[in-house]
Amino acid sequence: MPCQASLDLLPQELLDEIVQHLSLTSLARLASCNKTLCRRFEPLLYSRDDACNQAMIWACTRGYVSAIRRLVSNYRVPVSTVDIHFPSRTWSRRENKWTCIDRSAKVLTLTLAASRAQVNAFRVLLDLGARIDIPGLRRESVPRLINGITQPVDGDWKMLRLFYNAQLHTQVIQEGRGEPALPLLRLVGRASPTPPVDPVRLLLSLGADPNILQQPYDLSRRMIYTPLTAAMSQHGYDPTEVLEILLKHGADIHGPELDRPVDRARHIPIFVAAESMATYGTKLVQWCLIHGADINQSVIVFDQLHYNGWSSWSTGRLYYTATPALAYMQSLHRTAFETDSKYGPVYPLQGLIYLFTHGAIIDPPPDRTQRQQLYPNPNKSVAPPWCIELLVWRWGLGKAEKSSSFRAMLRHLIQHSVCRGHAGEVLARCETAYTRWVGAHSVRSNGLLRKWKKWPSEGRDPTEVQCIMRVHVLDYLTKEIKIAPTTLLQQYIIARGELMDREEQTTYTVMEYLLAEGAEINAPIADDGCTALHRLCQTYHGFIKAGISQTVDGSDARSEFLRVLVRMGADGSIVVGGQTAWDVLLVHTMWYSDLLLVWARIVGWKEKQTIA
């Protein structure tokens, strides 16, 4: 006779004695042998401590609808919550050690069903009257519930519709919880296989804000998104249809105005579209422009080019005004120029040309100094970098020897700046960015802390660095574009001197090269005979007179640059308009600046001379 049949024939008294020696798990397995045993053992099983609670957890997470109904109707198990037991480590002052204690917390049954995508269990719980406005819930229970219903099951958002058809979102609003009752941004930001068109319409019809700002943990903790930009950022479905729906319901194509800088402008649609060109090509950028986006829209972001992790905590991070073109350059993957094969839907250079042909201003970016003054600390505001600076800072110049696509982009940016009359400045910016790339690359390769070092850096051959600079920048400017060495040297001196706002050891490569090519360092740059040294002194005098903040590093760098110019042959005694170089620094100054005196001594002023 089978074992089950023998147990069925035993008197209830004997069964009770057997059950007393069985654990809860063993008793549950025995009750599952057949219906007769289940009917006889079920009252004994559920009479044990915490048995009904554990059974409810098991039924909700595995979708046993009949068990849920029987527990609620026959054994009065709460339909809305269960108790979850978990160990917690706490420090015992009395015993002076860590102790482990068991804790419990209330969790929604709907959360359990949603987390395991049990649609039938979710529906039955709602039919039985499950609610979410229960006092004493664990803090993350409702957020996890809303996170679960925004996840599609078999390509459909069944639980989301059940949730809102039951009007449970009103309970979230009444409780005033941190998680939005209408999680529009979380919904559109999920990389689902199909676009969530109907769920988006449902949430918008219920009053969801199409311009809500959030920091969803499943997208990024350090950036701010809107529904438009969240839909653009995911890589699961084509967002065009969802974007159209959001726009018709009042989404702002220009994005919100923030009162603080951000790491990346993930709340501005045109910026996200520019960054996503490697994934979607130009489709999203074109969509934004068709609907009125500004290709040169600006936003304040934290500076990455001058970022120094050692000093950022004590002095605060710098920030500048970014544009979509700069955002595109920063979005290029580190392997974008590894091979000459096609990188995504567009080549890196093709994406930049597309932005430029549609009106993007690059190198130099548009002047946004008035916008930067809106922020409380103007001393932390720096001029925005050029696209070529970001290119060289991220990949160096040696990449031009290995990648034709990198070489093409580098030359295109140089040609663009030359055509706009900024040959000397693009040369100076290339040199500065390459200097910092060499320093960062050397530190990374040596396994040390990432900190900018003086050029030439340890671990790099100075001769190699100088050769790369000559071949890919200087030779191209003087021998292929045919810029006169004297003109290039004059523009370089002025631009390089103005850009020195950080501690950097001056490189002699550029000036030595141009002087060897026949450049005249004292040649006039204007009809009045003004030389590059005179013009630079005028600029430095203007800095002090305007009260522009001078850091110690920047002042030392400018002083060193003036010494280099004098050693290279720049003559500070040349009289231009009745003034020498030191006259330009000191004459008509109502008060004496120690820094101006230092600069004047460098260019030729003697202590015995009298200031007019």
XYZ file of C-alpha atoms in Angstrom:
612
model
C 0.000 0.000 0.000
C 1.410 3.443 -0.874
C 2.645 5.663 1.914
C 0.101 8.363 1.188
C -2.811 5.925 1.476
C -1.502 4.666 4.854
C -1.293 8.201 6.198
C -4.796 8.921 4.978
C -6.140 6.049 7.092
C -4.462 7.114 10.311
C -6.662 8.648 13.017
C -6.365 12.364 13.544
C -4.826 11.845 17.004
C -1.878 9.916 15.540
C -1.424 12.462 12.783
C -1.259 15.210 15.392
C 1.524 13.348 17.208
C 3.474 12.921 13.959
C 3.035 16.564 12.993
C 4.474 17.769 16.310
C 7.862 16.295 15.356
C 7.954 17.831 11.852
C 9.427 21.162 10.874
C 7.374 23.721 9.012
C 9.095 22.884 5.729
C 8.643 19.125 6.149
C 5.007 19.536 7.034
C 4.406 21.670 3.950
C 6.020 19.051 1.731
C 3.962 16.295 3.313
C 0.762 18.268 2.798
C 1.571 18.632 -0.890
C 1.541 14.861 -1.469
C -2.169 14.695 -2.254
C -5.385 16.605 -1.728
C -6.513 14.510 1.238
C -3.336 15.155 3.203
C -3.451 18.800 2.205
C -6.989 19.119 3.537
C -6.082 17.410 6.828
C -2.706 19.088 7.395
C -3.540 22.598 6.210
C -5.187 23.732 9.498
C -2.217 22.341 11.429
C 0.234 23.935 9.042
C -1.262 27.413 9.206
C -1.714 27.280 12.964
C 2.054 27.489 13.448
C 3.786 30.795 14.110
C 4.498 32.858 10.965
C 3.273 30.032 8.701
C 0.515 32.115 7.091
C 2.919 35.003 6.565
C 5.514 32.778 4.875
C 2.822 31.112 2.775
C 1.596 34.505 1.574
C 5.125 35.508 0.563
C 5.565 32.235 -1.288
C 2.207 32.535 -3.092
C 2.775 36.174 -4.152
C 6.278 35.622 -5.506
C 5.355 32.448 -7.394
C 1.920 33.407 -8.616
C -0.215 30.774 -6.839
C -3.579 32.497 -7.135
C -5.626 29.801 -5.366
C -3.317 29.873 -2.356
C -3.656 33.654 -2.110
C -7.438 33.436 -2.192
C -7.545 30.653 0.423
C -5.156 32.447 2.785
C -7.143 35.672 2.659
C -10.644 34.178 2.824
C -10.122 31.178 5.144
C -7.269 32.231 7.419
C -7.719 36.024 7.600
C -4.237 36.767 6.271
C -3.749 40.512 5.537
C -4.061 41.049 1.811
C -1.946 44.213 1.657
C 1.208 43.472 3.642
C 3.496 40.716 4.829
C 6.301 40.757 7.390
C 9.798 40.261 6.032
C 12.437 39.072 8.505
C 16.070 39.969 7.916
C 19.277 40.050 9.988
C 20.725 43.409 10.984
C 24.163 44.145 12.382
C 24.351 46.693 15.178
C 27.180 47.872 17.391
C 26.746 46.908 21.011
C 28.348 49.441 23.329
C 27.870 47.188 26.314
C 29.638 44.214 24.713
C 31.898 46.409 22.569
C 31.354 44.328 19.439
C 29.068 43.863 16.470
C 25.949 41.840 17.175
C 23.436 40.387 14.745
C 19.762 40.721 15.583
C 16.660 39.733 13.649
C 14.446 42.543 12.446
C 11.169 42.610 10.564
C 9.496 45.129 8.314
C 6.177 45.461 6.550
C 6.322 44.993 2.786
C 3.492 45.321 0.296
C 2.205 42.111 -1.239
C 1.793 44.039 -4.479
C 5.511 44.815 -4.381
C 6.337 41.113 -4.090
C 4.146 40.241 -7.061
C 5.438 43.136 -9.180
C 9.095 42.383 -8.440
C 8.637 38.834 -9.803
C 6.401 39.920 -12.726
C 3.481 37.816 -11.419
C 0.632 39.525 -13.259
C -2.084 37.063 -12.175
C -1.119 37.349 -8.517
C -1.052 41.134 -8.881
C -4.578 41.101 -10.332
C -5.951 38.807 -7.617
C -4.463 40.933 -4.841
C -6.183 43.992 -6.281
C -9.470 42.090 -6.555
C -9.169 41.115 -2.886
C -8.714 44.762 -1.877
C -4.943 45.230 -1.525
C -3.914 48.809 -0.705
C -0.653 50.716 -0.419
C -1.567 53.418 2.118
C -0.567 51.215 5.041
C 1.175 52.817 8.034
C 4.530 51.434 9.108
C 5.653 50.256 5.678
C 9.303 49.783 4.874
C 10.514 52.954 3.181
C 11.440 51.434 -0.170
C 8.319 49.268 -0.527
C 6.291 51.776 -2.579
C 9.237 52.867 -4.793
C 9.949 49.224 -5.588
C 6.300 48.686 -6.427
C 6.268 51.599 -8.868
C 9.576 50.457 -10.304
C 8.106 47.006 -10.881
C 4.945 48.146 -12.651
C 6.965 50.242 -15.126
C 8.807 47.103 -16.237
C 7.006 45.479 -19.200
C 6.018 41.817 -18.987
C 6.094 40.030 -22.344
C 6.184 43.397 -24.092
C 3.084 44.695 -22.312
C 2.534 46.941 -19.293
C -0.327 44.940 -17.778
C 0.507 45.636 -14.138
C 0.793 49.367 -14.799
C -2.722 49.468 -16.228
C -4.060 47.373 -13.334
C -2.392 49.709 -10.839
C -3.884 52.891 -12.260
C -7.273 51.382 -13.060
C -7.508 50.558 -9.348
C -6.732 54.232 -8.537
C -3.821 53.254 -6.307
C -1.818 56.289 -7.421
C -4.166 58.477 -5.387
C -3.005 56.663 -2.262
C 0.610 57.499 -3.091
C -0.302 61.170 -3.454
C -2.250 61.151 -0.177
C 0.667 59.598 1.642
C 3.025 62.166 0.142
C 5.827 59.708 -0.545
C 9.018 60.678 -2.345
C 8.440 58.373 -5.301
C 6.237 60.027 -7.940
C 2.792 58.517 -8.201
C 2.978 58.967 -11.983
C 6.488 57.715 -12.882
C 6.596 59.104 -16.406
C 10.355 59.607 -16.467
C 11.104 56.127 -15.176
C 8.707 54.613 -17.701
C 10.163 56.270 -20.802
C 13.742 55.757 -19.580
C 13.534 51.969 -19.586
C 15.131 50.171 -22.516
C 12.032 48.140 -23.379
C 11.745 46.273 -26.697
C 8.711 48.335 -27.750
C 8.000 52.033 -27.170
C 5.618 52.588 -24.218
C 3.155 54.646 -26.230
C -0.083 53.640 -24.476
C 1.367 53.798 -20.931
C 2.759 57.270 -21.649
C -0.639 58.455 -22.845
C -2.225 56.923 -19.737
C 0.113 58.723 -17.330
C -0.242 62.026 -19.168
C -4.029 61.725 -19.072
C -3.807 61.224 -15.310
C -1.834 64.440 -14.905
C 1.827 63.442 -15.190
C 4.179 66.409 -15.623
C 5.994 66.176 -19.004
C 8.728 68.507 -17.684
C 9.437 66.840 -14.350
C 13.062 66.815 -13.171
C 14.427 63.694 -11.548
C 17.594 61.778 -10.788
C 16.443 58.193 -11.419
C 18.808 55.641 -9.937
C 18.368 53.290 -12.872
C 19.642 55.953 -15.305
C 22.265 57.878 -13.349
C 22.691 59.100 -9.820
C 24.742 62.163 -10.746
C 22.703 63.660 -13.558
C 19.292 65.243 -13.940
C 16.813 64.101 -16.578
C 13.470 65.138 -17.989
C 11.042 62.748 -19.720
C 12.256 63.976 -23.124
C 15.915 63.385 -22.355
C 15.255 60.103 -20.544
C 13.525 58.743 -23.658
C 16.473 59.892 -25.788
C 19.014 58.310 -23.443
C 17.669 54.752 -23.445
C 18.874 52.327 -26.122
C 15.987 49.862 -26.335
C 13.342 51.404 -28.598
C 12.980 54.162 -31.168
C 11.915 57.152 -29.054
C 10.479 59.311 -31.853
C 6.814 58.434 -31.255
C 7.141 58.889 -27.494
C 8.890 62.236 -28.016
C 6.057 63.456 -30.217
C 3.489 62.536 -27.558
C 5.456 64.325 -24.831
C 5.876 67.418 -26.977
C 2.138 67.590 -27.732
C 1.412 67.482 -24.004
C 3.633 70.459 -23.209
C 7.190 69.145 -22.905
C 9.740 71.961 -23.306
C 12.111 71.368 -26.216
C 14.606 73.789 -24.632
C 14.686 72.038 -21.258
C 14.522 73.638 -17.807
C 16.750 76.351 -16.370
C 18.819 75.158 -13.408
C 20.334 77.309 -10.680
C 23.550 75.286 -10.426
C 26.122 73.693 -12.730
C 25.873 70.010 -13.637
C 28.368 67.380 -14.722
C 26.595 66.810 -18.030
C 23.584 68.558 -19.525
C 21.289 65.527 -19.510
C 18.240 67.735 -18.925
C 18.528 69.593 -22.271
C 17.156 67.668 -25.303
C 19.550 69.123 -27.904
C 22.540 68.186 -25.731
C 21.347 64.614 -25.265
C 20.597 64.368 -28.989
C 24.121 65.539 -29.819
C 25.626 63.024 -27.410
C 23.528 60.196 -28.858
C 24.689 60.624 -32.449
C 26.991 57.638 -32.017
C 23.860 55.529 -31.331
C 21.057 57.116 -33.354
C 23.054 59.096 -35.897
C 21.668 62.525 -36.661
C 18.024 61.506 -36.287
C 17.418 62.962 -32.827
C 19.359 66.149 -33.535
C 17.268 66.698 -36.645
C 14.086 66.050 -34.657
C 15.085 68.649 -32.059
C 15.937 71.251 -34.703
C 12.637 70.688 -36.525
C 10.766 71.368 -33.292
C 12.602 74.601 -32.535
C 15.688 73.634 -30.530
C 18.683 75.992 -30.533
C 21.813 74.370 -31.956
C 23.891 76.827 -29.884
C 21.909 76.589 -26.652
C 24.141 77.055 -23.623
C 24.192 75.468 -20.190
C 26.609 75.738 -17.280
C 28.605 72.537 -16.665
C 31.524 71.634 -14.456
C 34.902 71.922 -16.110
C 36.635 68.628 -16.891
C 39.612 70.035 -18.801
C 41.067 71.894 -15.801
C 39.635 69.548 -13.181
C 42.099 68.635 -10.439
C 40.803 66.178 -7.900
C 43.314 67.315 -5.295
C 42.107 70.904 -5.162
C 38.434 70.590 -6.066
C 37.343 69.808 -2.517
C 39.108 72.792 -0.990
C 38.621 75.418 -3.705
C 35.520 74.166 -5.488
C 35.184 72.957 -9.057
C 35.341 75.346 -11.978
C 32.523 75.626 -14.494
C 31.992 76.984 -17.985
C 29.262 77.454 -20.564
C 28.885 74.388 -22.787
C 27.201 74.013 -26.174
C 25.887 70.943 -28.042
C 29.079 70.852 -30.135
C 31.192 70.529 -26.996
C 28.792 67.916 -25.636
C 29.237 65.906 -28.840
C 33.026 66.026 -28.540
C 32.867 64.835 -24.945
C 30.479 62.011 -25.834
C 32.863 60.350 -28.294
C 33.861 56.965 -26.961
C 37.479 56.358 -26.086
C 37.625 53.790 -28.907
C 36.107 56.144 -31.493
C 39.445 56.492 -33.304
C 40.895 53.066 -32.569
C 40.375 51.837 -36.127
C 39.429 53.407 -39.413
C 36.235 51.386 -39.597
C 32.871 53.112 -39.309
C 32.087 54.182 -35.752
C 28.365 53.765 -35.241
C 25.939 55.418 -37.673
C 28.324 58.335 -38.345
C 32.051 58.945 -38.323
C 33.199 61.313 -35.566
C 34.053 63.986 -38.131
C 30.723 63.552 -39.933
C 28.835 64.282 -36.732
C 30.819 67.462 -36.143
C 30.320 68.615 -39.740
C 26.588 67.960 -39.430
C 26.378 70.224 -36.384
C 28.445 72.913 -38.090
C 26.374 72.894 -41.290
C 23.227 73.347 -39.192
C 24.570 76.465 -37.507
C 26.648 75.219 -34.582
C 29.364 77.679 -33.559
C 32.650 75.951 -32.824
C 36.191 77.120 -32.117
C 35.738 79.577 -30.599
C 32.386 78.792 -28.988
C 29.914 81.656 -28.558
C 30.701 84.196 -25.855
C 28.446 83.557 -22.853
C 30.152 85.709 -20.211
C 26.934 87.537 -19.335
C 25.174 84.233 -18.712
C 27.951 83.074 -16.392
C 27.510 86.137 -14.181
C 24.136 84.774 -13.073
C 25.924 82.283 -10.847
C 27.008 83.251 -7.348
C 30.766 82.733 -7.721
C 32.139 84.336 -10.916
C 35.703 83.487 -9.873
C 34.916 79.818 -10.551
C 33.815 80.553 -14.109
C 36.319 79.824 -16.873
C 36.190 80.321 -20.613
C 34.669 77.352 -22.446
C 37.170 75.036 -24.142
C 37.388 74.622 -27.873
C 36.465 71.402 -29.626
C 40.077 70.899 -30.654
C 41.144 71.214 -27.019
C 38.776 68.430 -25.983
C 39.984 66.306 -28.893
C 43.676 66.673 -28.061
C 43.108 66.496 -24.302
C 41.345 63.139 -24.599
C 43.441 61.415 -27.282
C 46.695 63.355 -27.567
C 48.362 64.069 -30.913
C 50.034 60.709 -31.421
C 46.670 59.251 -32.431
C 47.036 61.143 -35.733
C 49.827 58.759 -36.742
C 47.613 55.688 -36.302
C 44.112 56.829 -37.237
C 43.193 58.632 -40.423
C 39.792 59.574 -38.982
C 41.456 61.311 -36.036
C 43.892 63.066 -38.348
C 41.015 64.254 -40.531
C 39.120 65.683 -37.554
C 42.237 67.380 -36.176
C 42.999 69.044 -39.499
C 39.398 70.041 -40.050
C 39.293 71.843 -36.708
C 42.619 73.553 -37.407
C 41.431 74.713 -40.840
C 38.186 75.982 -39.346
C 40.031 78.121 -36.788
C 42.497 79.437 -39.361
C 39.661 80.522 -41.654
C 38.189 82.520 -38.767
C 41.520 84.242 -38.056
C 42.524 82.240 -34.979
C 45.621 80.417 -36.221
C 47.798 81.433 -33.277
C 45.136 80.669 -30.712
C 44.369 77.217 -32.079
C 48.105 76.490 -31.962
C 48.299 77.658 -28.344
C 45.256 75.645 -27.340
C 46.585 72.512 -29.035
C 49.839 72.908 -27.149
C 48.110 73.448 -23.807
C 45.763 70.488 -24.259
C 48.595 68.235 -25.421
C 50.674 69.281 -22.424
C 47.903 68.167 -20.091
C 47.279 64.962 -22.005
C 50.955 64.020 -21.726
C 50.887 64.662 -17.991
C 47.714 62.670 -17.407
C 48.833 59.808 -19.675
C 52.193 59.519 -17.932
C 50.613 59.373 -14.492
C 48.052 56.784 -15.582
C 50.712 54.590 -17.175
C 52.853 54.733 -14.031
C 49.945 53.659 -11.852
C 50.120 56.775 -9.671
C 47.398 59.097 -8.497
C 45.865 61.076 -11.332
C 47.325 64.536 -10.951
C 48.433 67.034 -13.592
C 52.211 67.278 -13.860
C 54.532 69.731 -15.516
C 55.538 69.167 -19.108
C 57.559 67.279 -20.193
C 56.208 64.661 -17.807
C 57.963 61.700 -16.320
C 57.606 58.594 -18.407
C 57.477 60.422 -21.759
C 60.385 61.239 -24.039
C 60.495 65.044 -24.496
C 61.993 64.621 -27.946
C 59.088 62.400 -28.982
C 56.568 64.921 -27.676
C 58.258 67.798 -29.508
C 58.404 65.794 -32.743
C 54.693 64.939 -32.610
C 53.841 68.594 -31.994
C 55.948 69.696 -34.962
C 54.683 67.092 -37.407
C 50.940 67.246 -36.760
C 50.416 70.910 -35.920
C 53.331 73.190 -36.790
C 54.234 71.653 -40.152
C 50.580 71.554 -41.114
C 50.077 75.240 -40.308
C 53.234 76.555 -41.949
C 53.838 74.164 -44.855
C 50.385 73.014 -45.908
C 48.125 75.911 -44.966
C 51.015 78.321 -45.735
C 50.719 80.677 -42.777
C 53.667 83.064 -42.484
C 55.878 82.089 -39.510
C 56.017 85.691 -38.247
C 52.238 86.059 -38.290
C 51.785 82.711 -36.587
C 54.372 83.559 -33.909
C 52.753 86.910 -33.138
C 49.294 85.400 -32.782
C 50.689 82.515 -30.752
C 52.467 84.777 -28.233
C 49.335 86.816 -27.568
C 47.042 83.791 -27.310
C 49.437 81.665 -25.269
C 50.044 84.473 -22.796
C 46.326 85.048 -22.275
C 45.549 81.349 -21.792
C 48.041 80.829 -18.976
C 45.712 80.659 -16.003
C 47.137 77.450 -14.508
C 50.557 76.244 -13.470
C 52.182 74.864 -16.602
C 55.820 74.741 -17.579
C 56.242 76.696 -20.775
C 57.280 74.703 -23.800
C 59.917 76.087 -26.107
C 59.001 73.877 -29.036
C 56.654 76.267 -30.809
C 58.759 79.426 -30.579
C 62.008 77.630 -31.405
C 60.372 76.076 -34.451
C 58.898 79.352 -35.730
C 62.103 81.315 -35.115
C 64.027 78.648 -37.021
C 61.545 79.064 -39.880
C 62.444 82.762 -40.056
C 59.835 84.367 -37.821
C 60.647 87.811 -36.443
C 59.664 88.069 -32.785
C 59.839 91.894 -32.735
C 57.939 92.476 -35.969
C 55.050 94.951 -35.671
C 51.553 93.526 -35.595
C 49.794 96.831 -36.328
C 50.401 100.051 -38.242
C 51.466 101.843 -35.055
C 54.414 99.466 -34.666
C 53.030 97.569 -31.665
C 54.852 94.277 -31.116
C 53.501 91.044 -29.681
C 55.252 91.773 -26.368
C 53.645 95.216 -26.169
C 50.218 93.806 -26.910
C 50.669 91.104 -24.278
C 51.705 93.716 -21.696
C 48.582 95.707 -22.556
C 46.510 92.591 -21.926
C 48.172 91.876 -18.574
C 47.739 95.503 -17.501
C 44.055 95.214 -18.408
C 43.720 92.096 -16.246
C 44.986 93.921 -13.159
C 43.081 97.127 -13.868
C 39.807 95.220 -14.306
C 40.363 93.383 -11.034
C 40.398 89.939 -12.654
C 41.414 87.368 -10.070
C 44.984 86.125 -10.464
C 45.832 82.765 -8.943
C 49.350 82.128 -7.714
C 49.837 79.430 -10.331
C 48.548 81.665 -13.115
C 50.725 84.600 -12.046
C 53.834 82.426 -11.898
C 53.052 80.965 -15.314
C 52.646 84.421 -16.887
C 55.867 85.627 -15.293
C 57.730 82.618 -16.657
C 56.262 83.192 -20.108
C 57.533 86.794 -20.132
C 61.006 85.553 -19.175
C 60.933 83.081 -22.048
C 59.959 85.822 -24.499
C 62.837 88.017 -23.340
C 65.298 85.112 -23.632
C 63.973 84.376 -27.116
C 64.760 87.942 -28.179
C 61.611 89.948 -27.483
C 62.720 93.555 -26.935
C 60.863 95.426 -24.215
C 62.722 98.676 -24.897
C 61.093 99.268 -28.275
C 59.122 102.491 -28.123
C 55.610 102.313 -29.512
C 53.510 105.438 -29.260
C 55.973 106.905 -26.787
C 55.856 103.857 -24.489
C 58.100 100.885 -23.900
C 56.789 97.541 -22.707
C 57.275 98.428 -19.033
C 55.560 101.772 -19.640
C 52.555 99.885 -20.898
C 52.464 97.924 -17.637
C 52.948 100.810 -15.199
C 52.101 104.175 -16.729
C 48.689 105.647 -15.789
C 48.393 103.197 -12.923
C 47.045 105.016 -9.875
C 48.191 102.282 -7.524
C 51.121 99.921 -7.591
C 50.490 96.216 -8.029
C 53.232 93.869 -6.884
C 52.455 91.648 -9.834
C 52.767 94.526 -12.312
C 56.117 95.449 -10.773
C 57.335 91.870 -11.180
C 56.282 91.814 -14.821
C 57.835 95.235 -15.455
C 61.196 94.097 -14.076
C 61.099 91.069 -16.354
C 60.564 93.112 -19.540
C 63.298 95.631 -18.750
C 62.263 98.134 -16.026
C 65.015 99.181 -13.622
C 64.539 100.130 -9.981
C 66.142 103.537 -10.501
C 63.711 104.547 -13.221
C 60.862 106.862 -12.272
C 57.270 106.166 -13.179
C 55.845 109.039 -15.223
